[in-house]
XYZ file of C-alpha atoms in Angstrom:
414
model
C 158.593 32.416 100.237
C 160.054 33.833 103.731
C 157.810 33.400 106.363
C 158.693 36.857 107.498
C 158.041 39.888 105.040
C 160.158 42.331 106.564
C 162.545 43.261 103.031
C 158.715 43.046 101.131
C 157.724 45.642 103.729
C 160.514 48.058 104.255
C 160.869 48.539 100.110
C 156.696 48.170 99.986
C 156.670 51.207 102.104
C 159.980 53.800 101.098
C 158.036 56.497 100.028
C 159.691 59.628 100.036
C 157.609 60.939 102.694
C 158.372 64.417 103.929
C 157.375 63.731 107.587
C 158.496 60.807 109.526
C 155.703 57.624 108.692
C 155.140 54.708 111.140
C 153.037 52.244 109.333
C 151.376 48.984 111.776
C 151.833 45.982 109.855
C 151.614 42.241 110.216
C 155.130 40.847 108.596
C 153.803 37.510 108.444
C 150.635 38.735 105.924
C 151.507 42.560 105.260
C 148.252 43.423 105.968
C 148.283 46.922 107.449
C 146.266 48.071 110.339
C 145.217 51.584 111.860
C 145.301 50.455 115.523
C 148.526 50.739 116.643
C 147.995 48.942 119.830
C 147.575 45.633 118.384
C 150.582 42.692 118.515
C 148.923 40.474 116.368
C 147.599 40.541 113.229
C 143.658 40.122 113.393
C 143.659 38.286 110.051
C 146.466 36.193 110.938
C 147.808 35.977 114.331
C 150.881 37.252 113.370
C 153.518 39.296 114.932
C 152.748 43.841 114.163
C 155.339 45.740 113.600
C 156.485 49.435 112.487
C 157.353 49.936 109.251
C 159.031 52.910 108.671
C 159.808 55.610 105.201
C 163.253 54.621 104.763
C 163.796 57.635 101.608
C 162.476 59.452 104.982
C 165.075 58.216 107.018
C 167.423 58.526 104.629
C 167.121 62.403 104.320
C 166.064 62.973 108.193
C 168.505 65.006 110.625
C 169.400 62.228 112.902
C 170.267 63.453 115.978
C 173.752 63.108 117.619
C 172.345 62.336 121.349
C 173.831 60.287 124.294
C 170.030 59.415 124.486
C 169.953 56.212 121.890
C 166.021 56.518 121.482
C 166.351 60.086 120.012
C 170.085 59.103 118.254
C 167.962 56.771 116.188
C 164.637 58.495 116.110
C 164.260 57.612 112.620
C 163.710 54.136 113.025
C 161.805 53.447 116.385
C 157.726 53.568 116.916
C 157.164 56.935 118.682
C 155.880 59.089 116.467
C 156.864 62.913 118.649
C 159.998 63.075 120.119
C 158.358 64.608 123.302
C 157.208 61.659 124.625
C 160.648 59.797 124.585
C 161.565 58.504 128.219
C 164.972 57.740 128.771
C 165.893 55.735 131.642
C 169.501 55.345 131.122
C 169.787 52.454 129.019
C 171.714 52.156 126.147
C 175.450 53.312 125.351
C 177.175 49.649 126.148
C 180.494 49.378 124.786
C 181.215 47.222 121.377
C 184.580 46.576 121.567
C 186.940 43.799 119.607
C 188.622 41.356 121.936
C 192.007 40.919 120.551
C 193.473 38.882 123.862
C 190.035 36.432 123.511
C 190.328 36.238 119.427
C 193.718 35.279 119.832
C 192.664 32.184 122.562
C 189.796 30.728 120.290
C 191.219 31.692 116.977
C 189.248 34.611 115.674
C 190.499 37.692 115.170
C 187.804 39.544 114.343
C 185.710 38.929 117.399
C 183.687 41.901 118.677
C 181.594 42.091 122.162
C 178.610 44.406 122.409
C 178.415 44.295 126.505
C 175.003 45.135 127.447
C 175.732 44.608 131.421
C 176.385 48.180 131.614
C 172.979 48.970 131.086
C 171.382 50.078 134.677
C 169.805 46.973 135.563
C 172.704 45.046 134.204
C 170.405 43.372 131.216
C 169.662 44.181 127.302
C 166.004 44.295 128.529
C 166.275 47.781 130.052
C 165.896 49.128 126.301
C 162.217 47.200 126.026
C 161.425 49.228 129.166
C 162.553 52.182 127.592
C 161.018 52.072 124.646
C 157.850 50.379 125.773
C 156.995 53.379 128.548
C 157.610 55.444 125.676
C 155.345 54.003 123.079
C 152.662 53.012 125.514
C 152.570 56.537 127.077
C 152.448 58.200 123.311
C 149.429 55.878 122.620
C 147.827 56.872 126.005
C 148.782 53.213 127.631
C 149.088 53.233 131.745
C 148.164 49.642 132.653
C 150.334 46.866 131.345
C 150.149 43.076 132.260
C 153.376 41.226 131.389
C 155.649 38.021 132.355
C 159.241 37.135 132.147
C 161.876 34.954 133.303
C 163.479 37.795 135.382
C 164.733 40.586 133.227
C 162.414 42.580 131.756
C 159.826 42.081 134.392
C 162.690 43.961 136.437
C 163.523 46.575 133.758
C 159.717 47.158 133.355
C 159.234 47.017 137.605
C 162.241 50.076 137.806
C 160.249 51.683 135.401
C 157.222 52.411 136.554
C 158.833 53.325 139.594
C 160.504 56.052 138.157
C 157.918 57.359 135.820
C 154.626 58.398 137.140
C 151.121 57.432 135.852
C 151.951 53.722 134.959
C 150.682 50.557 136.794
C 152.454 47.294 135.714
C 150.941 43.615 136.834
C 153.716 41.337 136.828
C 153.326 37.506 136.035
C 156.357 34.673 137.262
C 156.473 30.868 138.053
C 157.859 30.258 141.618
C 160.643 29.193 140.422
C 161.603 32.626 138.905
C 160.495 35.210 141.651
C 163.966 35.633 142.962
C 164.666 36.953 139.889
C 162.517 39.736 139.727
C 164.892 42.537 141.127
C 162.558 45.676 142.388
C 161.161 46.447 145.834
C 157.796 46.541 146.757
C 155.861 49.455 145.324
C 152.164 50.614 144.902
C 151.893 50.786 140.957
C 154.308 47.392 140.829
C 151.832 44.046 141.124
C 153.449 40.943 141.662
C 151.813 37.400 141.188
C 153.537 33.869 141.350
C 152.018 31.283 139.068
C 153.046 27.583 139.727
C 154.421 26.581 136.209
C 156.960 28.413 133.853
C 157.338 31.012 131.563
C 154.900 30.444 128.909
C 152.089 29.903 131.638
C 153.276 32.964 133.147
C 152.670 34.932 129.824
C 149.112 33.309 129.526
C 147.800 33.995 132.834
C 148.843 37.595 132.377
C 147.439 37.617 129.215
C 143.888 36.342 130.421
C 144.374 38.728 133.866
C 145.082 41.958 131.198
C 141.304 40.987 129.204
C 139.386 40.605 132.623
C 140.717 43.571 134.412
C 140.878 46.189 131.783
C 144.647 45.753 131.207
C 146.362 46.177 128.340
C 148.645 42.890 127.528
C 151.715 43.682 127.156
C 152.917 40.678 124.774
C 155.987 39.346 125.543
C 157.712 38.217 121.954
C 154.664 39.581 120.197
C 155.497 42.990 122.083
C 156.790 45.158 119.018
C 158.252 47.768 121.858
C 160.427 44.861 123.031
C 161.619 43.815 119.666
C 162.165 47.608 118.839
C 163.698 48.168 121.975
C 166.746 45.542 121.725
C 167.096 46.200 118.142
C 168.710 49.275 119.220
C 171.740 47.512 121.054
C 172.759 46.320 117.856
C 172.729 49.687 115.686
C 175.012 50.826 118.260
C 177.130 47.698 117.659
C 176.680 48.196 113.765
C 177.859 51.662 114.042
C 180.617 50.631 116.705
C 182.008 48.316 114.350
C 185.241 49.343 111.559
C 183.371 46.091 109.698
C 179.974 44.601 108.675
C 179.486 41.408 111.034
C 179.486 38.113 108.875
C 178.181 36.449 111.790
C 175.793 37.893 114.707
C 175.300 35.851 117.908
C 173.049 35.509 120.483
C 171.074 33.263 122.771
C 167.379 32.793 122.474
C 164.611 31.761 124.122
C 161.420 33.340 122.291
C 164.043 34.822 120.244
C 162.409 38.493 120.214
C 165.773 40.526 120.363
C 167.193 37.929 117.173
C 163.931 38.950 115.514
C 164.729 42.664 116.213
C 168.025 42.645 115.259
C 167.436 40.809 112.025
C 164.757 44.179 111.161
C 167.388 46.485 112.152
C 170.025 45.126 110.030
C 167.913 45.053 107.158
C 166.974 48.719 107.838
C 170.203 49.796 107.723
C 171.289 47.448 104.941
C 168.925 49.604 103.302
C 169.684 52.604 104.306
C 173.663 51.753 103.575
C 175.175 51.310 106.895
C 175.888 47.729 106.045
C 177.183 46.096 103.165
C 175.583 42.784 103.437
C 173.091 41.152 105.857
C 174.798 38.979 108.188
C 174.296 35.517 109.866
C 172.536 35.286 112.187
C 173.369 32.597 115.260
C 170.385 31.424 117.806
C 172.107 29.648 120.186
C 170.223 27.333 123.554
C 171.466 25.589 126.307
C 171.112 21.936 125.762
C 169.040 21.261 128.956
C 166.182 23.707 127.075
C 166.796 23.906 123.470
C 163.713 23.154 121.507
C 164.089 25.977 118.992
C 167.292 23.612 118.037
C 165.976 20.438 118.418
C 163.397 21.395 115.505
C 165.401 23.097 113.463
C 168.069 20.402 113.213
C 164.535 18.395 111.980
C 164.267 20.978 109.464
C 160.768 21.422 111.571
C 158.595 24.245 110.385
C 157.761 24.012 113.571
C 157.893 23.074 117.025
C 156.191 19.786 117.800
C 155.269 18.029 120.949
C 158.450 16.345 121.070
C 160.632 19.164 120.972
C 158.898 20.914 124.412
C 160.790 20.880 127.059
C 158.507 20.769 130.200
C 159.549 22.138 133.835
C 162.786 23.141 132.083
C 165.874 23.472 133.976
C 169.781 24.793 132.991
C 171.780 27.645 134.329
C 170.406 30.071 132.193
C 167.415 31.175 133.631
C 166.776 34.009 131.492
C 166.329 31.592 128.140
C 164.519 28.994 129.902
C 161.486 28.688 127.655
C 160.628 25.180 126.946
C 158.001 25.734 124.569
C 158.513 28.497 122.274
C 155.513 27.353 119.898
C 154.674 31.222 118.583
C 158.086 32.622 118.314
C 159.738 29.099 116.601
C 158.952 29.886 112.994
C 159.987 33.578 113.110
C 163.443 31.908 114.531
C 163.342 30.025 112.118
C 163.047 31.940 108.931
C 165.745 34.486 109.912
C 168.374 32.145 110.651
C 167.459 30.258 107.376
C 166.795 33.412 105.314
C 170.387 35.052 106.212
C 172.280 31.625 105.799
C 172.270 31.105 109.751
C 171.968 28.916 112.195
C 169.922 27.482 115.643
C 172.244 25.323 117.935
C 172.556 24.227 121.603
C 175.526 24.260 123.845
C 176.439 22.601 127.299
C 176.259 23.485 130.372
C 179.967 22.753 130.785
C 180.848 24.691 127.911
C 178.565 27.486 128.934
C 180.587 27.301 131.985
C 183.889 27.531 130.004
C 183.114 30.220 127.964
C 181.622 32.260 130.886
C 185.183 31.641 132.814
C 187.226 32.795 129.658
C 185.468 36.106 129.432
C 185.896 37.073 132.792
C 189.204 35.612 133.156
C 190.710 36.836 129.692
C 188.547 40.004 129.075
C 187.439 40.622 132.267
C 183.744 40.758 131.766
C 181.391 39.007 134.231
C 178.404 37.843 132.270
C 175.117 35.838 133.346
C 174.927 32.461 132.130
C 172.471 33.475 128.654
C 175.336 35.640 127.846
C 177.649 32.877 127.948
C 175.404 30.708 125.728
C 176.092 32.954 123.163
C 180.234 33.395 123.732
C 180.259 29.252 123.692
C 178.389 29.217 120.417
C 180.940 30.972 118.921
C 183.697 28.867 120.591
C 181.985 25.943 119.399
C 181.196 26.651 116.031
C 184.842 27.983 115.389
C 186.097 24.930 116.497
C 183.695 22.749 113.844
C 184.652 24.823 110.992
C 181.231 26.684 110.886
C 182.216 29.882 111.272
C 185.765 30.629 109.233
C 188.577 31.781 111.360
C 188.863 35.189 108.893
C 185.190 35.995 109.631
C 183.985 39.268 111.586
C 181.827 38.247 114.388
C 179.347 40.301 116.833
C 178.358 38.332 120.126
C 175.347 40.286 122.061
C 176.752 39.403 125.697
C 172.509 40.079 126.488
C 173.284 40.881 130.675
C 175.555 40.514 133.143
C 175.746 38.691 137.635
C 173.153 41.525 138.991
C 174.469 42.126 142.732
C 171.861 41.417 145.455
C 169.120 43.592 144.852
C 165.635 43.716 146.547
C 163.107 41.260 145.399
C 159.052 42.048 146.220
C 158.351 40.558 149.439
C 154.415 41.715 148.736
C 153.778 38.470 146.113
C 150.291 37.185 145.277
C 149.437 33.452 144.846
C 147.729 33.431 141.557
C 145.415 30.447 140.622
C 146.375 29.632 136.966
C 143.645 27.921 134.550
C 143.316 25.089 132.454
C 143.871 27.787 129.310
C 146.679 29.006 130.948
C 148.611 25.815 130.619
């Protein structure tokens, strides 16, 4: 039995409605649920998500928009097109790279290059989407943590649009990250550990003050968000991937993706489901570590603690809650979870700037050297069609909060 029930769901729920049909469910039990606000299931503890009509979708007028979140209306939680915000994201080009197939021996390599999103990460589509959502279900006070990314995405955001207050969460170690001046509605507190205490204390600050908690992996905004990078890439494409790529540290935009292929596997926009590739750095790769164990989950020995590589944006040593969903998607679609090295992180980040001329951060890379690396073993066939998510780009020098406040984490918290 798949420990997620997304194909269960999606045919569970094609109805032939004649209005568009977001159903909340739990795709770990299937239970259903009314309040739309909740990210896990009360029964459970398992991830919500929205389950759309896809004989709905199938017959709906989808909209030919430069703005992706009404383009694919159809399939993303807002329920009235008025209360889409678009903040730019969205639009990256998917392109094949003939000059870097030739130099690693695929020709049918394909780059969606999210760094041309405004913030120069994938993440700006959770912000998107999630001020969207949120603001639809009456939502103004978020509490969230990141390694950098989407607490930026989500600190531009609230800049931009009025009415929202976000409290921001980081370890020390990650501050310089966060890329967003100082601003009234924009909170900013330094834990001393890493990401996963991060989420917690915000977490526990969201249920004292009022807050709503925003959820991190269990966010389905987020999930819904990034899945959208790859039905661009899907519709980009002359060819349905046979391998998908991309580097993980909870894993939510994998997760996403997975949904969104499935969707429009059902829908007929792909002819098969494809692979899907979670791919680490070796310095922080539990997610790998356990499933080369064939680990249903992650244990204590696969935590990485005060975890430390040149990809800050996937350094999550202990990915405990997200593992299993990982897990199942890269073993339901005949994938794979693997680690590369920092040296061949670093080779594969040269190569696409040098060859392609794309700068990319160093998650990005993680993904490109997965590729290199598993056409080089044989695991991926040299005739195969595959789609790396290049998740962000170098972001220039950009302001950083100055006004940060030391916040006391708890025993929970840790």
């Amino acid at each position: 039995m798949p420990f997620v029930k997304y194909a269960e769901l999606i045919d569970s729920y094609a109805r032939g409605s004649s209005e568009k049909v977001i159903h909340h469910c739990c795709i770990r039990c299937g239970k259903e649920s009314d309040d739309p606000t909740l990210n896990r299931c009360p029964e459970c503890s398992g991830a919500m998500d929205a389950i759309y009509d896809l004989d709905y979708a199938a017959q709906a007028e989808w909209e030919d928009s430069p703005n992706p979140l009404l383009r694919y209306f159809p399939l993303i939680p807002v329920r009235d097109p008025k209360n889409v915000v678009w903040l730019g994201d969205g639009n990256s080009p998917c392109i094949q790279s003939h000059k870097l197939g030739a130099e690693i021996g695929l020709p049918g390599l394909f780059l969606k290059d999210e760094s041309f999103n405004p913030t120069r990460s994938t993440k700006d589509r959770i912000a998107s989407m999630g001020i969207s959502r949120f603001g639809e279900l009456g939502i103004r006070k978020l509490a969230l943590a990141s390694t950098g990314n989407s607490s930026t995405s989500y600190g531009r955001a609230v800049q931009v649009v009025p009415g929202f207050e976000a409290h921001i969460f980081a370890g020390r170690a990650f501050v310089h990250r966060l890329n967003y001046g100082d601003h009234p509605r924009v909170k900013t507190y330094a834990i001393d550990g890493e990401f996963a205490t991060a989420g917690n204390a915000a977490q526990r600050y969201a249920e004292e003050n009022g807050l709503f908690s925003e959820g991190g992996f269990f966010s389905l905004s987020r999930r819904e968000g990034l899945k959208l990078a790859y039905l661009e890439a899907f519709d980009a494409m002359p060819v349905t991937p046979d391998y998908v790529f991309q580097a993980v540290s909870s894993g939510m935009g994998l997760l996403g993706a997975y949904k969104g292929a499935l969707e429009y596997l059902k829908l007929g926009r792909l002819s098969k489901l494809p692979r899907f590739m979670a791919m680490q750095q070796a310095s922080c790769a539990p997610m790998a570590h356990a499933y080369a164990e064939d680990s249903e989950t992650i244990q204590d020995r696969h935590i990485v603690k005060n975890p430390k590589g040149p990809a800050y944006a996937i350094l999550r040593g202990n990915p405990t809650p997200s593992y299993p969903y990982i897990r199942d998607v890269a073993k339901e679609s005949g994938g794979d979870i693997r680690a590369v090295t920092t040296e061949e992180i670093e080779q594969a980040k040269d190569l696409l700037r040098t060859v392609e001329g794309i700068e990319v951060c160093h998650a990005a890379a993680t993904a490109f050297a997965g590729v290199i690396a598993a056409v080089a073993d044989g695991r991926v066939p040299s005739d195969a069609n595959v789609l790396v998510n290049l998740t962000g780009g170098v972001r220039p020098h950009l302001p950083s909060p100055s006004q940060v406040i030391d916040f006391e984490i708890a025993e929970a918290d840790l």
